mmCIF file of C-alpha atoms in Angstrom:
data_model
loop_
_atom_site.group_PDB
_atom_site.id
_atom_site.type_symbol
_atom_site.label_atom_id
_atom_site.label_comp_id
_atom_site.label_asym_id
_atom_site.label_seq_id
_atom_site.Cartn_x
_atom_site.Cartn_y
_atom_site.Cartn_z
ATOM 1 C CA UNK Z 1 -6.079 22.139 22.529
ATOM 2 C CA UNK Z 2 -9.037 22.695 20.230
ATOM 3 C CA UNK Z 3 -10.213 21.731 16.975
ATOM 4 C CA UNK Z 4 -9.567 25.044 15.493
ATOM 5 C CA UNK Z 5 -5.849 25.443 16.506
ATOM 6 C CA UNK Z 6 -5.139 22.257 15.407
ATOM 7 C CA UNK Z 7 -6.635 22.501 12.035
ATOM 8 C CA UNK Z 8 -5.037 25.952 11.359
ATOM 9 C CA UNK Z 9 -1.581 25.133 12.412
ATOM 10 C CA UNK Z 10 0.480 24.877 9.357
ATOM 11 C CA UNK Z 11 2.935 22.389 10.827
ATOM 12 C CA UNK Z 12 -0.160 20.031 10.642
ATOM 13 C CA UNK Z 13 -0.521 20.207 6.858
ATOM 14 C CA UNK Z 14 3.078 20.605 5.972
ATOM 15 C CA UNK Z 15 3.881 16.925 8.419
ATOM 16 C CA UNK Z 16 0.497 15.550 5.935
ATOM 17 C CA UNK Z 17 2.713 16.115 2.665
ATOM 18 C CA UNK Z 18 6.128 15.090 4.237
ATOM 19 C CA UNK Z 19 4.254 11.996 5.395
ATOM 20 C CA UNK Z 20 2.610 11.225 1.930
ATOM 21 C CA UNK Z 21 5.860 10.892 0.355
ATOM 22 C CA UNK Z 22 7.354 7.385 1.839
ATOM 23 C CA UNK Z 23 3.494 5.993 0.689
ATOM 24 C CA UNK Z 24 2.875 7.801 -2.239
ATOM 25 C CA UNK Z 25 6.105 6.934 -4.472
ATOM 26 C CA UNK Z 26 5.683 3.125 -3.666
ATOM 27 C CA UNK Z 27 1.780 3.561 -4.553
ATOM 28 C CA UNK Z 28 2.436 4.642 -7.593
ATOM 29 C CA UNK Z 29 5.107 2.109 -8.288
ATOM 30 C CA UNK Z 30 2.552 -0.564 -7.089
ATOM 31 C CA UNK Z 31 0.047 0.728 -10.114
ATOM 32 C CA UNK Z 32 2.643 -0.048 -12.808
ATOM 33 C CA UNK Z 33 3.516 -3.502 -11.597
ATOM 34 C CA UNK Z 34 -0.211 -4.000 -11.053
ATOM 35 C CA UNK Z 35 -0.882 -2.414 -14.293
ATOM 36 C CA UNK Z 36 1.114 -4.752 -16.094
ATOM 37 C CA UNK Z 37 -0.488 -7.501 -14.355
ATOM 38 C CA UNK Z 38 2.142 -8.246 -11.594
ATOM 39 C CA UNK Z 39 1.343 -8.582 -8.210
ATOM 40 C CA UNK Z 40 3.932 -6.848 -6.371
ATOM 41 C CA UNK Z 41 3.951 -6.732 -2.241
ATOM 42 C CA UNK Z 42 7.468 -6.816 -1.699
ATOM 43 C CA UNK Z 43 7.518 -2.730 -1.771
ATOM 44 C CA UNK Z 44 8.270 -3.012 2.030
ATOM 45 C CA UNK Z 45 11.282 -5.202 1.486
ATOM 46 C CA UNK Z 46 12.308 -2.836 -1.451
ATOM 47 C CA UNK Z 47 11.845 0.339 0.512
ATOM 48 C CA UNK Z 48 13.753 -1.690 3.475
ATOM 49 C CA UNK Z 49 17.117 -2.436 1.339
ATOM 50 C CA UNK Z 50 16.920 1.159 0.144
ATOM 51 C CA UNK Z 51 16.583 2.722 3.062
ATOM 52 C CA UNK Z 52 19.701 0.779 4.006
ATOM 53 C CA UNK Z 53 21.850 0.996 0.946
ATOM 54 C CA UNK Z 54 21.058 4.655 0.892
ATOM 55 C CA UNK Z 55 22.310 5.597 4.454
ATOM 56 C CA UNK Z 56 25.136 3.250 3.751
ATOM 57 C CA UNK Z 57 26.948 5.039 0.319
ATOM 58 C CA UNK Z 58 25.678 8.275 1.818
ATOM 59 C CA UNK Z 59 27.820 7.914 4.747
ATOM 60 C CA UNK Z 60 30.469 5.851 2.981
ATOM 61 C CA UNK Z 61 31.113 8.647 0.083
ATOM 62 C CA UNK Z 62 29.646 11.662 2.641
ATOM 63 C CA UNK Z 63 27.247 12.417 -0.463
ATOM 64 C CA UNK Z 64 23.449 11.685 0.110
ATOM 65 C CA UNK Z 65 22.724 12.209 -3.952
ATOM 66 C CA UNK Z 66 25.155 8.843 -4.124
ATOM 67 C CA UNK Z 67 23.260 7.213 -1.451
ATOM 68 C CA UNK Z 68 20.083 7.753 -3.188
ATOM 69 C CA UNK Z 69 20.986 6.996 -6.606
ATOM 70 C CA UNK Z 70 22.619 3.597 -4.971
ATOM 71 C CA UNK Z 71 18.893 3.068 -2.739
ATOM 72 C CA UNK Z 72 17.300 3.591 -6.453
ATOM 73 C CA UNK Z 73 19.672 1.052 -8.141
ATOM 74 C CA UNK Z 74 18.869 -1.476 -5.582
ATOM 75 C CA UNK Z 75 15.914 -1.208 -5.532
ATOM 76 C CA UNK Z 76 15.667 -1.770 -9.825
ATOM 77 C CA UNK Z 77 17.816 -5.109 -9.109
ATOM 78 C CA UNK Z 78 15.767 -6.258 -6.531
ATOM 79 C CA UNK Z 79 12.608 -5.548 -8.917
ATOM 80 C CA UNK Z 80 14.349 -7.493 -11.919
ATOM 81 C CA UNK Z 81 14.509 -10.019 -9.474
ATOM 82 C CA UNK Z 82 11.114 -10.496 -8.818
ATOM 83 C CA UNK Z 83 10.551 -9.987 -12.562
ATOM 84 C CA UNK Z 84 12.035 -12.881 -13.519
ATOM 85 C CA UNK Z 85 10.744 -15.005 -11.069
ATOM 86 C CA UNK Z 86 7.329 -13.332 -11.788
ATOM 87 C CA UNK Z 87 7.236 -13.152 -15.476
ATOM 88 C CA UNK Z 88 9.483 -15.867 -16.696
ATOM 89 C CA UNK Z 89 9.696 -18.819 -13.659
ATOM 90 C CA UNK Z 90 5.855 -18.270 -13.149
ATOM 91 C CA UNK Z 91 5.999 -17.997 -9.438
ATOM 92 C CA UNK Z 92 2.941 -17.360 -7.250
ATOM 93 C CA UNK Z 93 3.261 -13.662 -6.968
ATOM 94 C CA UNK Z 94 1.802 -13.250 -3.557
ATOM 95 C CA UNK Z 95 4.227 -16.050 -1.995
ATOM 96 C CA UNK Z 96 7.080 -14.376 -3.783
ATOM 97 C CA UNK Z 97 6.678 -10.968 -2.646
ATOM 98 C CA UNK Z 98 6.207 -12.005 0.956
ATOM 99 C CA UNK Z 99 9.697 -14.151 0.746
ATOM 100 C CA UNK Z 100 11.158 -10.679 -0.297
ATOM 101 C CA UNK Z 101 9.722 -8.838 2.772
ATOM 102 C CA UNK Z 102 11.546 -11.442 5.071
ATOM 103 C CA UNK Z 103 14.431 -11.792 3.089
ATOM 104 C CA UNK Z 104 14.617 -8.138 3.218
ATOM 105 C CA UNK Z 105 14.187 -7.873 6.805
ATOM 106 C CA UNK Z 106 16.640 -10.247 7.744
ATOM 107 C CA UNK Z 107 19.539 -9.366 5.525
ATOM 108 C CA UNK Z 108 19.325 -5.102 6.451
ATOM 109 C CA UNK Z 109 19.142 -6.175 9.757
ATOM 110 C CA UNK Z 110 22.069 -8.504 9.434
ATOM 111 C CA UNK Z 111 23.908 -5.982 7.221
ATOM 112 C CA UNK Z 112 22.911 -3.041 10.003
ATOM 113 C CA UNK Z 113 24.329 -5.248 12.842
ATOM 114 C CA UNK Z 114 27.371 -6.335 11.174
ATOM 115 C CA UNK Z 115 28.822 -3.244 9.626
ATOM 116 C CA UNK Z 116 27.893 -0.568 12.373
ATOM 117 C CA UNK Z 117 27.226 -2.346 15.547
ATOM 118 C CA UNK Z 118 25.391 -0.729 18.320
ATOM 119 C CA UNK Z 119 26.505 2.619 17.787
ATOM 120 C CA UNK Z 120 24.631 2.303 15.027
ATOM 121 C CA UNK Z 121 24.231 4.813 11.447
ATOM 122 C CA UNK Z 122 27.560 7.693 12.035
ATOM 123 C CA UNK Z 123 26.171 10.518 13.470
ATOM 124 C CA UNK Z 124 27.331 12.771 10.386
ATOM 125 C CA UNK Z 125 25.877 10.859 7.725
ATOM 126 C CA UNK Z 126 24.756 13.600 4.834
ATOM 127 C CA UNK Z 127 21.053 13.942 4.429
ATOM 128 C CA UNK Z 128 19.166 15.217 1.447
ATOM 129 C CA UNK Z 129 18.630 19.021 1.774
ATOM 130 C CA UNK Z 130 15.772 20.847 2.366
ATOM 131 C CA UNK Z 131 14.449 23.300 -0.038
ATOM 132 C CA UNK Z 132 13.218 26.883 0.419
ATOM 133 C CA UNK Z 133 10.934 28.219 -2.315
ATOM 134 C CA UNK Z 134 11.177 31.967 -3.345
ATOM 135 C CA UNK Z 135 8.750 34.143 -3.318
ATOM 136 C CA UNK Z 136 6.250 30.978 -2.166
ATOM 137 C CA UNK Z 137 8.322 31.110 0.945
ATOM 138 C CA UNK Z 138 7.190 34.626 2.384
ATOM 139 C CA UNK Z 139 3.200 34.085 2.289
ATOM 140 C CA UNK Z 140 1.745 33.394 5.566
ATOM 141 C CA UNK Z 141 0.974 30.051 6.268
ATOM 142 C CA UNK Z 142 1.336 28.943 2.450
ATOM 143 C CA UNK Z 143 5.252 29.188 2.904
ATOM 144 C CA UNK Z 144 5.030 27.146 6.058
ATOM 145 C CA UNK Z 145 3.123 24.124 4.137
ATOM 146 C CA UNK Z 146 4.991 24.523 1.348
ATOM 147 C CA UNK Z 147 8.661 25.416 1.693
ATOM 148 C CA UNK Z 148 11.309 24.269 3.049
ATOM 149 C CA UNK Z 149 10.477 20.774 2.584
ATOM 150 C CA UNK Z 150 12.735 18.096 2.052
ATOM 151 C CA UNK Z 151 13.849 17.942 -2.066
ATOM 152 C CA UNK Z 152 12.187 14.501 -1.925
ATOM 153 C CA UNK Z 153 8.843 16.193 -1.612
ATOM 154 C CA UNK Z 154 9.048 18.170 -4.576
ATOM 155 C CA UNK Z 155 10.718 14.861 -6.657
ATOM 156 C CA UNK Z 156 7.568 13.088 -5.658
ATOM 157 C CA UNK Z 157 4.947 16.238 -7.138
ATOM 158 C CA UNK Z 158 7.108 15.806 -10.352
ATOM 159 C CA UNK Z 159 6.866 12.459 -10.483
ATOM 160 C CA UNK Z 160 3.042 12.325 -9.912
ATOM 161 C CA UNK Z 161 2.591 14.565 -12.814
ATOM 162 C CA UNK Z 162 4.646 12.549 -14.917
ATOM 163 C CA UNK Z 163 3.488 9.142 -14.324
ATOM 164 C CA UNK Z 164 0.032 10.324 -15.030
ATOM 165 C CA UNK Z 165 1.238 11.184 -18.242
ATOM 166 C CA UNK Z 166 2.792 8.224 -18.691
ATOM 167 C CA UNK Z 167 0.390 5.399 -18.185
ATOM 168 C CA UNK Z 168 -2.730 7.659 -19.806
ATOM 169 C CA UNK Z 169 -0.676 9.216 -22.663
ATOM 170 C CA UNK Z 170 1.766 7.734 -23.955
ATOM 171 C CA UNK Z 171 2.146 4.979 -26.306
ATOM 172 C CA UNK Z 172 4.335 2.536 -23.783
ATOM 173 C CA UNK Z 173 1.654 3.431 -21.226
ATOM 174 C CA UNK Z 174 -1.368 2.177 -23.151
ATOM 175 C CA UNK Z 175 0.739 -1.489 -24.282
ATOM 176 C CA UNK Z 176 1.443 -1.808 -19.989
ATOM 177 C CA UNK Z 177 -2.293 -1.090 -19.891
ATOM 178 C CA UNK Z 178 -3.008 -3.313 -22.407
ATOM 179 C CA UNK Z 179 -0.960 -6.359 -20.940
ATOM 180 C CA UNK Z 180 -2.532 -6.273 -17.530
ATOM 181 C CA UNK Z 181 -6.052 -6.267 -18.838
ATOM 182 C CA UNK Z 182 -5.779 -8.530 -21.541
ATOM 183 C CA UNK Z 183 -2.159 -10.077 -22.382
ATOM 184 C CA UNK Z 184 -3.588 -12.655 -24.890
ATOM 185 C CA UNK Z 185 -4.883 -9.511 -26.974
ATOM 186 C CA UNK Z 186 -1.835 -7.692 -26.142
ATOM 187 C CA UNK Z 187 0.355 -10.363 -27.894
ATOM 188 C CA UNK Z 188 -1.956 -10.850 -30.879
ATOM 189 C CA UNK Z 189 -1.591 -7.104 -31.313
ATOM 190 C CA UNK Z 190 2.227 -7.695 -31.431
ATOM 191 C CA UNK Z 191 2.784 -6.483 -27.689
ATOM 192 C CA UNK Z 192 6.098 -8.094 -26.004
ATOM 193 C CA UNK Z 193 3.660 -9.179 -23.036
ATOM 194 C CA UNK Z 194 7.527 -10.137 -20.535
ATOM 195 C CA UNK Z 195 9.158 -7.078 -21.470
ATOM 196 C CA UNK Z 196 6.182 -5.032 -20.835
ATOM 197 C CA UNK Z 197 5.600 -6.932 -17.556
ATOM 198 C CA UNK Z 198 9.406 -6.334 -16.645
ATOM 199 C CA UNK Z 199 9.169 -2.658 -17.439
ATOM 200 C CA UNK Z 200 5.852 -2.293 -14.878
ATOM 201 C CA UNK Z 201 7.840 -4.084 -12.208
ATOM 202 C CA UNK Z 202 10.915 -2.161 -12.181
ATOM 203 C CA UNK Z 203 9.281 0.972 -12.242
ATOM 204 C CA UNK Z 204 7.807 -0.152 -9.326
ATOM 205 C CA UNK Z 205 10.966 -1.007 -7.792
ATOM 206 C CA UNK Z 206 12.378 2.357 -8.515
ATOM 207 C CA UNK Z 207 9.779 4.514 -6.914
ATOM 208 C CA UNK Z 208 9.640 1.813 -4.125
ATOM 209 C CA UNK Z 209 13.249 2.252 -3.680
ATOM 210 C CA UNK Z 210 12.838 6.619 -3.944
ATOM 211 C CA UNK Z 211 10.589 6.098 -0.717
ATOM 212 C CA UNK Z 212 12.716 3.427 1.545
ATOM 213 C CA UNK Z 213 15.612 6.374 0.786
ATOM 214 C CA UNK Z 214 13.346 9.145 1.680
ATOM 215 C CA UNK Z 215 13.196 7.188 5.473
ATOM 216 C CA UNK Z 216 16.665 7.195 6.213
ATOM 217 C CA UNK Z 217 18.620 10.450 4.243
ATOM 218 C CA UNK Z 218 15.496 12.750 3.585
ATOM 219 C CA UNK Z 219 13.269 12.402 7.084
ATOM 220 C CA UNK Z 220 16.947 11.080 9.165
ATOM 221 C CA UNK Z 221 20.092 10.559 8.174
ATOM 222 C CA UNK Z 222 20.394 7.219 10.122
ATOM 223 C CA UNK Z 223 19.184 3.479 9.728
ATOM 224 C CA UNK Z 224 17.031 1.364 11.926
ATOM 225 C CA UNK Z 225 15.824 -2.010 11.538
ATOM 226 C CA UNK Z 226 12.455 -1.901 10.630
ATOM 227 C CA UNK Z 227 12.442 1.674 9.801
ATOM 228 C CA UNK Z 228 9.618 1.244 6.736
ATOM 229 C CA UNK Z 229 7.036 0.154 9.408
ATOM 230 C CA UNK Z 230 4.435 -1.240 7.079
ATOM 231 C CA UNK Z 231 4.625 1.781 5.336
ATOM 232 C CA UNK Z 232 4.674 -0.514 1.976
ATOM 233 C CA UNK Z 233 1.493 -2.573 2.933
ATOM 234 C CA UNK Z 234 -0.242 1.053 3.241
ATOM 235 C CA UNK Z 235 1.382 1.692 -0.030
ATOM 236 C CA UNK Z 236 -0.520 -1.208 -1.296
ATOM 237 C CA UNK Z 237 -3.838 0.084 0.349
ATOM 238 C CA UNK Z 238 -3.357 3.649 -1.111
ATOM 239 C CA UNK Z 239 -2.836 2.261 -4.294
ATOM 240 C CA UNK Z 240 -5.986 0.274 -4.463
ATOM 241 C CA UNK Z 241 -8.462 3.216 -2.365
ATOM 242 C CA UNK Z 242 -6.586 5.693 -5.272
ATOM 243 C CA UNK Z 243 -8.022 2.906 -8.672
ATOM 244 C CA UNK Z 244 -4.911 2.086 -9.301
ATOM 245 C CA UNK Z 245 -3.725 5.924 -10.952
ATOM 246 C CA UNK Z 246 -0.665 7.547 -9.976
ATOM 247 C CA UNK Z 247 -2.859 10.732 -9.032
ATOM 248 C CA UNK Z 248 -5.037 8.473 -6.874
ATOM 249 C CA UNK Z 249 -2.475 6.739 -5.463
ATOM 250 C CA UNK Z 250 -0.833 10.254 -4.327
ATOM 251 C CA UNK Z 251 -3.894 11.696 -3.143
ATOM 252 C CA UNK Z 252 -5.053 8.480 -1.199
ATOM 253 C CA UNK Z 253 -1.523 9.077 0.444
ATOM 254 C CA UNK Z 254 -2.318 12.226 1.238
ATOM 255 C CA UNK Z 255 -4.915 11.358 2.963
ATOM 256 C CA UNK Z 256 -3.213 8.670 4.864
ATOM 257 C CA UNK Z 257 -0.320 11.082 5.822
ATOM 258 C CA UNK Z 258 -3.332 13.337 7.031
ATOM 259 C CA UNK Z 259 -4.069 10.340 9.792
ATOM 260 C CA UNK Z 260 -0.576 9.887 10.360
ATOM 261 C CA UNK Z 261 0.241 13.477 11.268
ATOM 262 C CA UNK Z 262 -3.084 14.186 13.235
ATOM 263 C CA UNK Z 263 -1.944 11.296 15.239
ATOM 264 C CA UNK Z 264 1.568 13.403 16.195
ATOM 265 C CA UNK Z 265 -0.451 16.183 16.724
ATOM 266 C CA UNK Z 266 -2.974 14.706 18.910
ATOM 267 C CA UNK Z 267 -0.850 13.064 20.618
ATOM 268 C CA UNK Z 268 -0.310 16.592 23.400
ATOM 269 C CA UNK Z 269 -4.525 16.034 23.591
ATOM 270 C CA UNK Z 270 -6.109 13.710 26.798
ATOM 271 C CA UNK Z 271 -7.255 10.869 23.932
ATOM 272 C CA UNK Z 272 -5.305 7.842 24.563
ATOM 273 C CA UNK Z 273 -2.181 8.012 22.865
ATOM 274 C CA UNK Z 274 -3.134 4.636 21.979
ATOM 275 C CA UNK Z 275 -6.165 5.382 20.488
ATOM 276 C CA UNK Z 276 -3.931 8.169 18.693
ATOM 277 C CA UNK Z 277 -1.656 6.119 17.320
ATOM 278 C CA UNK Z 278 -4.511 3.526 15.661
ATOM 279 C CA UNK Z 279 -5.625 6.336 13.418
ATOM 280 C CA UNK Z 280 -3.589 6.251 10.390
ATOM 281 C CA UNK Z 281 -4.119 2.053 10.552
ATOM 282 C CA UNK Z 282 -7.921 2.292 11.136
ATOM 283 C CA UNK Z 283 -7.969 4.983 8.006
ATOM 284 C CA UNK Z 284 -6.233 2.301 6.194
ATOM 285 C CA UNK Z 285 -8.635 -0.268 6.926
ATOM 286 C CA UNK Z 286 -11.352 1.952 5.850
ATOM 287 C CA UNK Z 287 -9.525 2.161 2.291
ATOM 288 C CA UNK Z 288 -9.380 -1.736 1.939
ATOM 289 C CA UNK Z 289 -13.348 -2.701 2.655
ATOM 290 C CA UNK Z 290 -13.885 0.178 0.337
ATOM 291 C CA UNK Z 291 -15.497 3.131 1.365
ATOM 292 C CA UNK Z 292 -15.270 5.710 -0.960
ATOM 293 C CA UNK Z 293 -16.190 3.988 -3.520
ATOM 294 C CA UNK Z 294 -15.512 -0.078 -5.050
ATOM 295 C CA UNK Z 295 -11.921 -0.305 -6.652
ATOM 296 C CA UNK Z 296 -11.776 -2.787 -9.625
ATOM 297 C CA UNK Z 297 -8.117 -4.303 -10.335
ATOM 298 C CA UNK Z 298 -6.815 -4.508 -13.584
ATOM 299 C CA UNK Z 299 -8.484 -7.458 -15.360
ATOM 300 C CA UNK Z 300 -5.295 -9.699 -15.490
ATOM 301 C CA UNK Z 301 -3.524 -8.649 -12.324
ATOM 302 C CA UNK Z 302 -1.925 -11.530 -10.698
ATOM 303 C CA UNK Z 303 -2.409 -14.193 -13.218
ATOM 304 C CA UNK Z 304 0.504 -15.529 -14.833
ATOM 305 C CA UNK Z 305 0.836 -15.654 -18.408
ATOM 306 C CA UNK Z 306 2.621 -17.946 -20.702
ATOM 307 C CA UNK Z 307 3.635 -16.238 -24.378
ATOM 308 C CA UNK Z 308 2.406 -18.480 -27.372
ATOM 309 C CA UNK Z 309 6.023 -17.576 -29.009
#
């Protein structure tokens, strides 16, 4: 195996994409929580319970589009959750979101155990289609990347485009800026610092919750315990390495889902597969002592902050 055959094989670029998407979406949910000036690292226990809810209406109603609206709405209540313990009780947002990651992997696994034993996820569980693309579908090598992906990768290029959008463009956009940089300003200007604060947060838990459901009924149509694989902690990385933007955040994941498939590839090659298999962690690494360039948070991210009203 050679560098150029395994640069040139499409199934290389079109795995990069399809591996983006389950660390892209919670990325970019990560920069409006952060945005807003919440702290959120419970996007691994959020994609966790979605995965699981997700597999568990699609299989329960035989409709994956159920299962994922259910991962989604999960995912918003867990988020309001964290919200109000955030936003209103004050809690130290670190310590919070790490008591979500365990509660979360406790209770799927629990859940997982309980309701479907060893045999584990039915073996006809619906799964989110695939998509071919006319026209796009019969150029060489182009159709191969592109097509036939899963419908969750094309969801994700939509919702890149329109989270930029939103945080740079629009009016709501500029107040979440404006409450995670400075939420004493914010409020003079008459900002609603909480709701704005709520609003990051369960945005985050949305797209958090779009790529715990991408695991188990886009990529499988099972559950396993575990299944997110600290794909929300790389979330977190790509989200910082990408300056807290949605298009950063996507293309950071990109480049992390580059690492990730390489490894797959490489793995047929006489490296040690476990040398292989370190690649898409040591890439993350990279991202967090900041090569490529010094990432500055939003001004208030993290800090609690008590209204005057």
């Amino acid at each position: 195996m050679n560098l150029l055959s395994i640069f040139t094989n499409p199934y290389l670029w079109a795995s990069t994409i399809a591996m983006a998407v389950p660390l892209a979406l919670p990325a970019i949910g990560g920069t409006f929580s952060e945005r807003a000036g919440v702290v959120n690292i419970s996007m691994e226990g959020i994609m966790l319970i979605s995965a699981f809810v997700s597999v568990a209406f699609s299989a329960y109603f035989h409709n994956a589009w159920l299962g994922l609206l259910a991962g989604v709405i999960s995912g918003i209540l867990v988020a309001y959750v964290f919200a109000w313990a955030a936003a209103k009780m004050y809690a130290n947002q670190i310590v919070l979101g790490m008591a979500f990651n365990i509660f979360a992997s406790g209770i799927t696994a629990y859940l997982f155990n309980a309701i479907y034993g060893p045999e584990g996820t039915p073996f006809d569980t619906p799964k989110l289609p695939d998509v071919k693309i006319p026209i796009i579908d019969k150029i060489p090598i182009i159709g191969q990347i592109l097509s036939g992906q899963n419908v969750m990768v094309y969801i994700m290029f939509v919702l890149v485009v329109l989270s930029q959008w939103f945080l740079f463009k629009t009016t709501v956009g500029l107040r979440l800026r404006a409450v995670g940089e400075n939420p004493e300003a914010a409020e003079t200007a008459g900002i609603d610092v909480v709701k704005m604060k709520y609003l990051g947060v369960i945005l985050g838990g949305a797209f958090s919750a779009l790529g715990g459901a991408y695991l188990s009924i886009g990529v499988l149509n099972s559950f396993s315990p575990e299944m997110s694989s600290g794909r929300g902690y790389i979330a977190l990385a790509a989200m910082i390495f990408g300056k807290w933007t949605p298009v950063g955040s996507f293309l950071t994941s990109l480049l992390f889902g580059f690492a990730t498939a390489l490894s797959y590839t490489l793995q047929e090659s006489s490296i040690s597969k476990n040398i292989i298999m370190m690649l898409p962690y040591v890439v993350t690494i990279l991202a967090l002592i900041g090569i490529g360039g010094k990432s500055v948070a939003p001004a208030a991210d993290g800090i609690p902050y008590r209204p005057k009203k």
